[in-house]
Short mmCIF file of C-alpha atoms and ligand atoms in Angstrom, two decimals:
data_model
loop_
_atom_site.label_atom_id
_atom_site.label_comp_id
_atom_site.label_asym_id
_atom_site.label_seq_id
_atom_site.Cartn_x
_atom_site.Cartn_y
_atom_site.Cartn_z
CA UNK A 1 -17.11 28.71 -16.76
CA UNK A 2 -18.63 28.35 -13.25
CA UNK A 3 -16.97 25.42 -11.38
CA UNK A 4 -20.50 23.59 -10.89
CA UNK A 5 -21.74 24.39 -14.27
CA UNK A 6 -24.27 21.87 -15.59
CA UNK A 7 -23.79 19.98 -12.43
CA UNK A 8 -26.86 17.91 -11.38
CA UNK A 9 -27.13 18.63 -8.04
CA UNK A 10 -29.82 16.96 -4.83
CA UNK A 11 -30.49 18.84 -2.19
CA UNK A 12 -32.09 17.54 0.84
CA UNK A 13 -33.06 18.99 3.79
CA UNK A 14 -33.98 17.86 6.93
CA UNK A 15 -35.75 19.08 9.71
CA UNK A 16 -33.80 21.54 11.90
CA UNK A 17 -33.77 25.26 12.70
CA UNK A 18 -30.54 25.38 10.12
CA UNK A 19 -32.46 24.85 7.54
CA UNK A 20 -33.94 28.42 6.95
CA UNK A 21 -29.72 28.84 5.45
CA UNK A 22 -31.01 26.01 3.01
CA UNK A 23 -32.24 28.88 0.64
CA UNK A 24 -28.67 30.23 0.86
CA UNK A 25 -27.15 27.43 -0.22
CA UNK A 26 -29.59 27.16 -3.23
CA UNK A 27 -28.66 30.55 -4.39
CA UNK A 28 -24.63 30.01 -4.26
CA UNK A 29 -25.45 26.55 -6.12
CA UNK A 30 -27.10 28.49 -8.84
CA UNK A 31 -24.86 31.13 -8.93
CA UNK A 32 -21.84 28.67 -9.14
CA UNK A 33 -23.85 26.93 -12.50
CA UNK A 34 -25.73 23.84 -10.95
CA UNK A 35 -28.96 22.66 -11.39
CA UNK A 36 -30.21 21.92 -7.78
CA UNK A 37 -33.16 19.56 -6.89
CA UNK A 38 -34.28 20.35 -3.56
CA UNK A 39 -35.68 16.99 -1.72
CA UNK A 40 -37.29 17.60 1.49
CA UNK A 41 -38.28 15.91 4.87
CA UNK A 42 -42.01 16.28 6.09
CA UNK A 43 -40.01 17.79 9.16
CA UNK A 44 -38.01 20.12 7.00
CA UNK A 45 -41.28 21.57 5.77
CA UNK A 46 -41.86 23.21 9.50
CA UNK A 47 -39.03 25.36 9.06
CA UNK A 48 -38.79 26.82 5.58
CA UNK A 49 -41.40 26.93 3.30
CA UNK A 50 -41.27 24.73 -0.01
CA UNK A 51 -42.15 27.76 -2.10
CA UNK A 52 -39.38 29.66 -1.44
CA UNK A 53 -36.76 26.87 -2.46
CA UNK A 54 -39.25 26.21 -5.54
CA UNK A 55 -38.47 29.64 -6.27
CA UNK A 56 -34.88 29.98 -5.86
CA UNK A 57 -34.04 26.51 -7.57
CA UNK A 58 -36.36 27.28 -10.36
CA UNK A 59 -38.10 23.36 -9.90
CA UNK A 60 -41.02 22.00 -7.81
CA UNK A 61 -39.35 20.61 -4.78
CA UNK A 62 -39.88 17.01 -3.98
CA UNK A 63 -41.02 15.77 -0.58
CA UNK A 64 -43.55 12.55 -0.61
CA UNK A 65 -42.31 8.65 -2.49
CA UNK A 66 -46.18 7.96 -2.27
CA UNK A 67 -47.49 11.10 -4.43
CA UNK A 68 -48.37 9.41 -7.35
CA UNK A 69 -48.38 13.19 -10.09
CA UNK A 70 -44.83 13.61 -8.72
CA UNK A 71 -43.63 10.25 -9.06
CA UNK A 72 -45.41 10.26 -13.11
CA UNK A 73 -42.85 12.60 -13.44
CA UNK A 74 -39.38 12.45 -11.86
CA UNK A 75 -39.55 9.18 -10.10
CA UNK A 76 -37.28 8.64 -6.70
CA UNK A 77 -35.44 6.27 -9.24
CA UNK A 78 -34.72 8.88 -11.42
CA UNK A 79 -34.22 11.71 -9.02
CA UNK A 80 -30.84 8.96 -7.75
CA UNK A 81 -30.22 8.62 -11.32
CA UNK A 82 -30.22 12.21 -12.54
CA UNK A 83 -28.05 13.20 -9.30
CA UNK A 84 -24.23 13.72 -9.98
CA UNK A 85 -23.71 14.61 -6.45
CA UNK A 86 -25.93 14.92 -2.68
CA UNK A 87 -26.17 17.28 0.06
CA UNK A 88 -27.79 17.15 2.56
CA UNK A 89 -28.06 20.20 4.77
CA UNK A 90 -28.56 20.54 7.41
CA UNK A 91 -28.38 16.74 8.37
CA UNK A 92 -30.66 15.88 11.03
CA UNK A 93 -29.78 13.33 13.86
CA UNK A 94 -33.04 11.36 13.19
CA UNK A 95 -31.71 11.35 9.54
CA UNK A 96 -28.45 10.63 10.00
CA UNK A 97 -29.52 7.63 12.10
CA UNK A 98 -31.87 6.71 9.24
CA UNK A 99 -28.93 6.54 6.48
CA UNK A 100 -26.52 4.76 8.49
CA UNK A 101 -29.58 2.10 8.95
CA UNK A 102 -30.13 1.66 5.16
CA UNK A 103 -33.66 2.54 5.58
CA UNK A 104 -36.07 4.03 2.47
CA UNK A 105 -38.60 5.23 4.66
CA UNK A 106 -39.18 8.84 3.15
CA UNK A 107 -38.27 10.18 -0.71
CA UNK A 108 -35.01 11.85 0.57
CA UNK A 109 -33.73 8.22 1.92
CA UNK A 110 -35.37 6.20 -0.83
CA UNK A 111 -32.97 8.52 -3.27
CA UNK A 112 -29.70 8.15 -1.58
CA UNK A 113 -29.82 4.56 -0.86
CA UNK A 114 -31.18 4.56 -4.54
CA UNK A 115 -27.75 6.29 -6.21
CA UNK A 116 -23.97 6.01 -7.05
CA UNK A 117 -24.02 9.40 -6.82
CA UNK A 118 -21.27 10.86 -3.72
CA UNK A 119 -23.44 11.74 -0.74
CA UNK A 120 -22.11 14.94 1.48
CA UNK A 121 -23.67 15.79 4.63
CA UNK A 122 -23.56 18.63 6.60
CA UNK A 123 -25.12 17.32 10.68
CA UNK A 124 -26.52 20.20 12.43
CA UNK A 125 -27.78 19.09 16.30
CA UNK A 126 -28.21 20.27 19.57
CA UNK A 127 -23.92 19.72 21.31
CA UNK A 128 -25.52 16.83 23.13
CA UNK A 129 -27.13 15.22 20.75
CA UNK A 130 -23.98 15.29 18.26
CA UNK A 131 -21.51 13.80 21.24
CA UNK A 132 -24.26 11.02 21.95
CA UNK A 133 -22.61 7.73 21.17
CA UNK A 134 -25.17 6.65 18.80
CA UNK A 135 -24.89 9.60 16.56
CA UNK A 136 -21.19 9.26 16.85
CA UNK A 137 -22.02 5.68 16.08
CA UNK A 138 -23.56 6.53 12.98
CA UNK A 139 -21.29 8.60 11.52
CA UNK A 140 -18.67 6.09 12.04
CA UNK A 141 -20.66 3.67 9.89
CA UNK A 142 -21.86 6.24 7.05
CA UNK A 143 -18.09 7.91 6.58
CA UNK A 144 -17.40 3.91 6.60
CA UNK A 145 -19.44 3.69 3.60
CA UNK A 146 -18.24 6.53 2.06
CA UNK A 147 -20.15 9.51 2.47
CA UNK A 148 -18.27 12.64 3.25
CA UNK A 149 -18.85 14.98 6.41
CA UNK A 150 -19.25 18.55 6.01
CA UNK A 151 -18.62 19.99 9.71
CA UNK A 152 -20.39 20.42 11.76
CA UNK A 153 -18.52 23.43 13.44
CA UNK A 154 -18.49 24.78 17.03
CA UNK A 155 -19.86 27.45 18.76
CA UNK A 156 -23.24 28.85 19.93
CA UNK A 157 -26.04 27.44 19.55
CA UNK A 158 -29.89 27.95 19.08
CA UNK A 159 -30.78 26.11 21.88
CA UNK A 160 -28.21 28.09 24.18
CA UNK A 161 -25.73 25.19 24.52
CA UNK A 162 -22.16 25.54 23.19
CA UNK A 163 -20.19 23.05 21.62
CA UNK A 164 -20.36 21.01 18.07
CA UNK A 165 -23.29 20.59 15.86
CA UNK A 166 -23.59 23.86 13.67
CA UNK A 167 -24.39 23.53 10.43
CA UNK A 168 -21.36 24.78 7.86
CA UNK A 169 -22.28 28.40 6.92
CA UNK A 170 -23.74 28.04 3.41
CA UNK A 171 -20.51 29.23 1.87
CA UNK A 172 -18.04 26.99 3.36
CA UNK A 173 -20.71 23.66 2.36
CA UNK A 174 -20.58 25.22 -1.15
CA UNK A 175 -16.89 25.56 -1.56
CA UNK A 176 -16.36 22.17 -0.22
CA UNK A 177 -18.61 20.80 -2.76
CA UNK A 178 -16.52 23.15 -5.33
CA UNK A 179 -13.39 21.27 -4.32
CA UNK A 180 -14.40 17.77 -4.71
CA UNK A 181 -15.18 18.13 -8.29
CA UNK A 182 -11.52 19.02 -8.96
CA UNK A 183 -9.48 16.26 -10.23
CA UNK A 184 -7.01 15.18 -7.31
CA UNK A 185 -3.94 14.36 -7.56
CA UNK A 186 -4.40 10.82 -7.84
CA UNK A 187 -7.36 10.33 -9.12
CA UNK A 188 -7.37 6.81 -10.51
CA UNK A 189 -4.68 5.06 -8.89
CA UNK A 190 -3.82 1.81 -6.55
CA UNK A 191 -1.64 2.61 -3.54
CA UNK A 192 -0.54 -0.02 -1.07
CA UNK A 193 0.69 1.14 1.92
CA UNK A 194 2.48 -0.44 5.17
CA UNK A 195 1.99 0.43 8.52
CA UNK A 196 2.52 -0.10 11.83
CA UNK A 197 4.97 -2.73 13.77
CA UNK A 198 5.16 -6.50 13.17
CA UNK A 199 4.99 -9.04 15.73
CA UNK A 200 7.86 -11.53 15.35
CA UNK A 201 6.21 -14.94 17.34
CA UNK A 202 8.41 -16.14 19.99
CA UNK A 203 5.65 -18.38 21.42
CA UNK A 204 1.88 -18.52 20.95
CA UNK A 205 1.94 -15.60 23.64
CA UNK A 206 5.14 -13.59 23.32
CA UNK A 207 6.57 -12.08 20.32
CA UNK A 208 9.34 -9.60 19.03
CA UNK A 209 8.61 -5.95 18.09
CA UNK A 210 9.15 -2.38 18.18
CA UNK A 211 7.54 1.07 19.49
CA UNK A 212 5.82 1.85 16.10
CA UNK A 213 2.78 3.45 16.47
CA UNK A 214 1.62 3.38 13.07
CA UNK A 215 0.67 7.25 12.97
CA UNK A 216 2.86 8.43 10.19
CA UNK A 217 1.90 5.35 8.08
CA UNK A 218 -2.10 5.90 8.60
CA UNK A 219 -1.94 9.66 8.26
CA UNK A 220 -0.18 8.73 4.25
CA UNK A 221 -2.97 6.16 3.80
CA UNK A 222 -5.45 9.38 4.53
CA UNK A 223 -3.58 12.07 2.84
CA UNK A 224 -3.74 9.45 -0.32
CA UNK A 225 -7.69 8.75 0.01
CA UNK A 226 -8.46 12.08 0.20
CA UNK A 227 -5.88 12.70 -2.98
CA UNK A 228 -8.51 10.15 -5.01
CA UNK A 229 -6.16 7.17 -4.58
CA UNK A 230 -8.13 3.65 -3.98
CA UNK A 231 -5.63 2.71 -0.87
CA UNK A 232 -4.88 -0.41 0.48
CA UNK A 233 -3.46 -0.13 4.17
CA UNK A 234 -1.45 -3.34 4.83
CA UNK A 235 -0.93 -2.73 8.73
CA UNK A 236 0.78 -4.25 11.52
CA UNK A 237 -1.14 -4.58 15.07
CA UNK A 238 -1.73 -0.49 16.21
CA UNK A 239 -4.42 0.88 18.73
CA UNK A 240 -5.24 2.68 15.77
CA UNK A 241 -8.85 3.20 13.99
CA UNK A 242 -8.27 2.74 10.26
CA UNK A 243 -9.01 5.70 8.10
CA UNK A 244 -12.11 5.74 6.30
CA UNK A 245 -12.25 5.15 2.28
CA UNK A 246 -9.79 2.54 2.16
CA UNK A 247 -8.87 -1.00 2.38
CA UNK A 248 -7.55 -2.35 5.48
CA UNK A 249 -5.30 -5.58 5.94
CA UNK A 250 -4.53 -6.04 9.50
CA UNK A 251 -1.29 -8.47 9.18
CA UNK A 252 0.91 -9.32 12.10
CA UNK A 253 4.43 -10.98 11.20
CA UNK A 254 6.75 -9.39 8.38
CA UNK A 255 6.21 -12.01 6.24
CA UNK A 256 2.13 -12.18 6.91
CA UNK A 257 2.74 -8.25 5.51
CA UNK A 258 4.95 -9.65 2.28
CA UNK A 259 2.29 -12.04 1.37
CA UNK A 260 -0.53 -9.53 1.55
CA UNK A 261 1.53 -6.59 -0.57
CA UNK A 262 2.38 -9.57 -2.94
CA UNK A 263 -1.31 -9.93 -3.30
CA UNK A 264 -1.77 -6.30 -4.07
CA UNK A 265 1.47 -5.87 -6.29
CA UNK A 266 0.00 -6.36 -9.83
CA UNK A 267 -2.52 -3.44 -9.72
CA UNK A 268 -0.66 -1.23 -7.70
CA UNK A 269 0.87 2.26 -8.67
CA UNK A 270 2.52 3.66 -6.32
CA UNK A 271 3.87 1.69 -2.95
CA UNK A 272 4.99 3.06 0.22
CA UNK A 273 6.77 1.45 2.87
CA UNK A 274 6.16 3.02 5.91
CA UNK A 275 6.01 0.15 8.19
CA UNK A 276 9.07 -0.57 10.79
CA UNK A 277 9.31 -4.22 9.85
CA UNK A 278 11.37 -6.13 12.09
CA UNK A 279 14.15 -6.92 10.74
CA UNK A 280 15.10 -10.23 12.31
CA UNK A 281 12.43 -13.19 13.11
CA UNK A 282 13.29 -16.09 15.91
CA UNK A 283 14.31 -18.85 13.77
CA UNK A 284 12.02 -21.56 15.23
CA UNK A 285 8.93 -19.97 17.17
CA UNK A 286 7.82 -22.38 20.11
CA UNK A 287 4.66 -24.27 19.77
CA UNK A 288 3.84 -23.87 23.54
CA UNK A 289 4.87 -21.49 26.31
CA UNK A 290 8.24 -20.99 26.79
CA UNK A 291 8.81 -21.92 30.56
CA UNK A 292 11.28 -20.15 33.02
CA UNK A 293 12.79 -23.05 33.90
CA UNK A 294 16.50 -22.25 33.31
CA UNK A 295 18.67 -19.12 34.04
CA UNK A 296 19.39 -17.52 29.90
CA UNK A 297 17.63 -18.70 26.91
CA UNK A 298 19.39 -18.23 23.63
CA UNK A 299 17.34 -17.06 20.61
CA UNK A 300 18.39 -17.87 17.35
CA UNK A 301 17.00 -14.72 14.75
CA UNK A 302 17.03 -15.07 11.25
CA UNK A 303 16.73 -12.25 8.85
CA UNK A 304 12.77 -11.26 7.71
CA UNK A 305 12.69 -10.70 3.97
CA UNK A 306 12.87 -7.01 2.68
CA UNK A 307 9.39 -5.99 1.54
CA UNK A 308 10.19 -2.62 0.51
CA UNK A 309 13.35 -3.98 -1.78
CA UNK A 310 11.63 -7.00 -3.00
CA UNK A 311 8.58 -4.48 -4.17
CA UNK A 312 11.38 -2.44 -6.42
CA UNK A 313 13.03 -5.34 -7.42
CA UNK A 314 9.60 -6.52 -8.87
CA UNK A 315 9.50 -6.10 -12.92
CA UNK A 316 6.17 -4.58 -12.66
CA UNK A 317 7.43 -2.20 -9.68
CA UNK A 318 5.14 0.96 -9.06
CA UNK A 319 6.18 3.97 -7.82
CA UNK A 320 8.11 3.24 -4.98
CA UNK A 321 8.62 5.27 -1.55
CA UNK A 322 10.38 3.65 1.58
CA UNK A 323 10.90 5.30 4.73
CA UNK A 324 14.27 5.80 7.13
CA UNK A 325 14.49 6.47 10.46
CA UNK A 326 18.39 7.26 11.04
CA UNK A 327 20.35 8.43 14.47
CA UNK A 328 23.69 8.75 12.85
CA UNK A 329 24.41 10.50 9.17
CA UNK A 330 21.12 10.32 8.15
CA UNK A 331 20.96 11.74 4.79
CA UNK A 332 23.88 9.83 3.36
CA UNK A 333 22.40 7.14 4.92
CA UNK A 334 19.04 7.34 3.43
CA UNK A 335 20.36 8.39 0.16
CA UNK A 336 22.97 4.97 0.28
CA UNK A 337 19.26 3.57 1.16
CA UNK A 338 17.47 4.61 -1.84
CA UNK A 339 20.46 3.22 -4.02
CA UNK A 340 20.63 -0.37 -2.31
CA UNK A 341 17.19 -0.96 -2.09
CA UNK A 342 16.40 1.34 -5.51
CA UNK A 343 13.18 3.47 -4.79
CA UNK A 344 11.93 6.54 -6.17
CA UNK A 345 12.09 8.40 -3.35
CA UNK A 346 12.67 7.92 0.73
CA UNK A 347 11.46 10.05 3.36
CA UNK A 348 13.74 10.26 6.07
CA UNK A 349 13.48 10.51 10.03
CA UNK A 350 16.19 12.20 11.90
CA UNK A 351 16.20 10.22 15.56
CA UNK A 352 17.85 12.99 17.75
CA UNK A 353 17.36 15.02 20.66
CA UNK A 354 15.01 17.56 19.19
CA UNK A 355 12.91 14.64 16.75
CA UNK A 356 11.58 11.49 18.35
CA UNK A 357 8.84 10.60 16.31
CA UNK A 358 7.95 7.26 18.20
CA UNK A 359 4.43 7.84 19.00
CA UNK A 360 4.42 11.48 18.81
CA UNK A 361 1.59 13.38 16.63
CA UNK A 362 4.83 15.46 14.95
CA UNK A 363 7.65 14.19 12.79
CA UNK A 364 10.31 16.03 10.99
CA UNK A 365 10.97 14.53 7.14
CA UNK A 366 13.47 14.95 4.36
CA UNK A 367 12.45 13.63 0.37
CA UNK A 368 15.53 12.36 -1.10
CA UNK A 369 15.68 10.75 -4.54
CA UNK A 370 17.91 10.82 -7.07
CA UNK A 371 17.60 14.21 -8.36
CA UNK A 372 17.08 16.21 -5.37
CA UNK A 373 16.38 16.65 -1.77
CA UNK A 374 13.80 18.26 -0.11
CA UNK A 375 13.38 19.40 3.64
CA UNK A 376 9.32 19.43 4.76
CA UNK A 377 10.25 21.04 8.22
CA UNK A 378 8.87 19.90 11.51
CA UNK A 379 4.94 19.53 11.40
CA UNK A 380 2.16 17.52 12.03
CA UNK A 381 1.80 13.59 10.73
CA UNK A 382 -1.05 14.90 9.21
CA UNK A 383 0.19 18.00 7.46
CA UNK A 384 3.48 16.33 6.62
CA UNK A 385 1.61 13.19 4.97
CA UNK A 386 -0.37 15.63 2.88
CA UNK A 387 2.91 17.28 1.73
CA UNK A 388 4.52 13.55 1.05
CA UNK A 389 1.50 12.72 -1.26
CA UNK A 390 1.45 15.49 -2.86
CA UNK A 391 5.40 15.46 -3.59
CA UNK A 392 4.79 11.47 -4.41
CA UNK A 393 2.07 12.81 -7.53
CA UNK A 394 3.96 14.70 -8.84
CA UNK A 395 6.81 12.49 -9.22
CA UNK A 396 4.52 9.67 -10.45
CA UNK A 397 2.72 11.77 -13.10
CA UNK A 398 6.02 12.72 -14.26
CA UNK A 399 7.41 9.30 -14.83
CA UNK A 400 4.51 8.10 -16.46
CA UNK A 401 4.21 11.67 -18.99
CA UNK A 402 8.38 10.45 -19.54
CA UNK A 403 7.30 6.86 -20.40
CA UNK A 404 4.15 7.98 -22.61
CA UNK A 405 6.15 9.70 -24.90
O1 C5P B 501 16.56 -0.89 5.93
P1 C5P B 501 15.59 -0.14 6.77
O2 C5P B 501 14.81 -1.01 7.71
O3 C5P B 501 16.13 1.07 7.48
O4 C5P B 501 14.58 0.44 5.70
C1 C5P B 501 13.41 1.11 6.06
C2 C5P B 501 12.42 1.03 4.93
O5 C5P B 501 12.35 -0.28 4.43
C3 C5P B 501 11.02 1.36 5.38
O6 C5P B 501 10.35 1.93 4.26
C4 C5P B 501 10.44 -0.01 5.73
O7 C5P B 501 9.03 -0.02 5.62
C5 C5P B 501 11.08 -0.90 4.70
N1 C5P B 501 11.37 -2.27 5.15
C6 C5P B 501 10.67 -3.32 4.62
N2 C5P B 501 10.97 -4.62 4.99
C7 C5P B 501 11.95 -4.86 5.89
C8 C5P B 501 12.68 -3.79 6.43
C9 C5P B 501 12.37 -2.51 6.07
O8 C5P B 501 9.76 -3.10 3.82
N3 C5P B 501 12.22 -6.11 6.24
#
């Protein structure tokens, strides 16, 4: 069966010079088994005629909210309704900025602030429009919201300029739209996940903490949205941009981060610890300034509670993953880890020479649990979170196949 077979499918198009490959991308949609409804901007209509799309989709194409034989038919209403997915390609800037302002003042706009259907678009611009800080501002607030970005790739341009702001070729917008419909890996599920430092108060100004950046920790909260997870990031303070999909708790002391995984602990499936909670906590912050009045000051530290143990220790305990970073023995340390604190699985850091991952955009990780041990290499934070999450579904499906039965 074709991957998109029976799949309602709205296509709008904007104007732009990319929008002669529109037609392309009908055809592969129809050759893949959709039915495609092409929606079109009164600007679109300057660069490819509606005819030709009529032809290739097979239905009248739809461009005006105020044409009252259209509307008798398929209303805007249930064009949103009828949609199980949107594209629009290409994705003008004027659009773009139209979307991200919630306005209805065309059909194409009036439809996708109309459905619940995922919206995918695919910006083609001029380099210097795409860079400009509104449009960047805009796409900010749309991904926000949940639409997906298809490109826009690099290279040469109509205009003459080089740089960003090519439409996807037709193929690589349908095969992205192909891969969404798969089921992911975990599709369905609550993951909470820490991240970052904590700030241990010393005084209203100063506080305890470590060199965390919260990379590794944010890259897992990605690599789960885009696995279908609903994700909870509980984070310490980073000068990081939280990923987009998913729902952020900026916390600061270790236990402001117990009390907000506490609140997320009921519905949650899987849990990973990746934050580098301070262990210890002065035992009586000051209420004002600490002055420099005398030579030493003694701190008394107390110990912070164990999020990741008290998580496993819970009798509704999800899945649960915990991180190690380890100088010395690491893997019998990490394994002694996973048997103390009793998790699924750890991923652990070797802190040598050759692996600092303090700040860095690389890491090296080993998956211990119980039954086995597996090396990822040295790779990206981005590439090696992907791996983790996938390693971390499988695992969880299996449990909960085990348990079923
Ligand atoms: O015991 P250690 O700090 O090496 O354990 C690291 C793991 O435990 C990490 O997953 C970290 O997020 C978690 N942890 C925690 N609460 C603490 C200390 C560590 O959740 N107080």
């Amino acid at each position: 069966m074709p991957l998109l077979a029976e799949k309602h499918i709205v296509l709008g198009i904007t104007g732009g010079i990319a929008a002669y490959k529109s037609a392309e991308i009908v055809r592969r949609l129809i050759e893949q088994g959709a039915v495609v409804q092409v929606v079109m901007t009164e600007a679109a209509k300057a660069f490819i005629a509606p005819l030709t799309l009529q032809a290739l989709s097979g239905r009248p194409v739809r461009d005006s909210l105020l044409d009252p034989s259209a509307e008798s038919g398929m209303g805007h209403i249930e064009i949103a309704r009828w949609a199980d997915q949107i594209v629009i390609a290409p994705a003008s800037a004027d659009f773009i900025a139209r979307l991200a302002g919630g306005m209805a003042s065309d059909l194409l706009t009036t439809v996708c602030l109309a459905t619940s259907a995922p919206i995918a678009l695919a910006p083609a611009m001029n380099q210097g429009m795409w860079n400009n800080t509104a449009t960047q501002r805009n796409i900010d607030t749309l991904t926000a919201d949940g639409v997906s970005l298809l490109g826009p790739a690099s290279g040469a341009q109509a205009c003459g300029d080089v740089g960003p702001g090519r439409m996807l070729e037709p193929a690589d917008i349908v095969n992205h739209l192909m891969d969404s419909g798969k089921v992911r890996a975990l599709d369905g599920t609550n993951v909470t996940i820490t991240a970052g430092p904590t700030w241990e108060a010393l005084d209203p100004v100063r506080a305890l903490s470590n060199h965390s950046s919260g990379k590794m920790g944010y890259a897992v909260a990605a690599a789960a949205a885009a696995a279908g997870a609903s994700v909870t990031l509980v984070s310490g303070p980073t000068a990081l941009k939280p990923p987009s999909g998913i729902r952020y708790q900026a916390v600061q002391s270790a236990e402001d981060m117990l009390a907000a995984v506490e609140r997320e602990i009921e519905d949650c499936d899987v849990f990973i610890g990746v934050a580098a909670v301070a262990d210890y906590r002065p035992a009586q912050p000051a209420s004002s300034k600490i002055k420099k009045h005398s030579e030493s000051v003694t701190l008394e530290l107390v110990r912070n509670p164990d999020i990741l143990a008290l998580v496993a220790q819970n009798p509704k305990r999800p899945f649960t993953v915990g991180f190690a970073a380890e100088t010395d023995q690491a893997i019998p340390n990490a394994r002694d880890k996973l048997q103390r604190k009793g998790l699924d699985l750890i991923a652990v850091n070797q802190i040598n020479a050759t692996n600092n991952p303090f700040g860095s955009e690389e890491n090296h990780l080993v998956l211990i649990s119980e039954m086995d041990e597996i090396d990822l290499g040295r790779d990206s934070k981005t590439a090696l979170a992907e791996h983790l999450i996938a390693e971390i579904a499988h695992r969880y499906h299996d449990q909960h196949s085990t348990q079923d039965h």
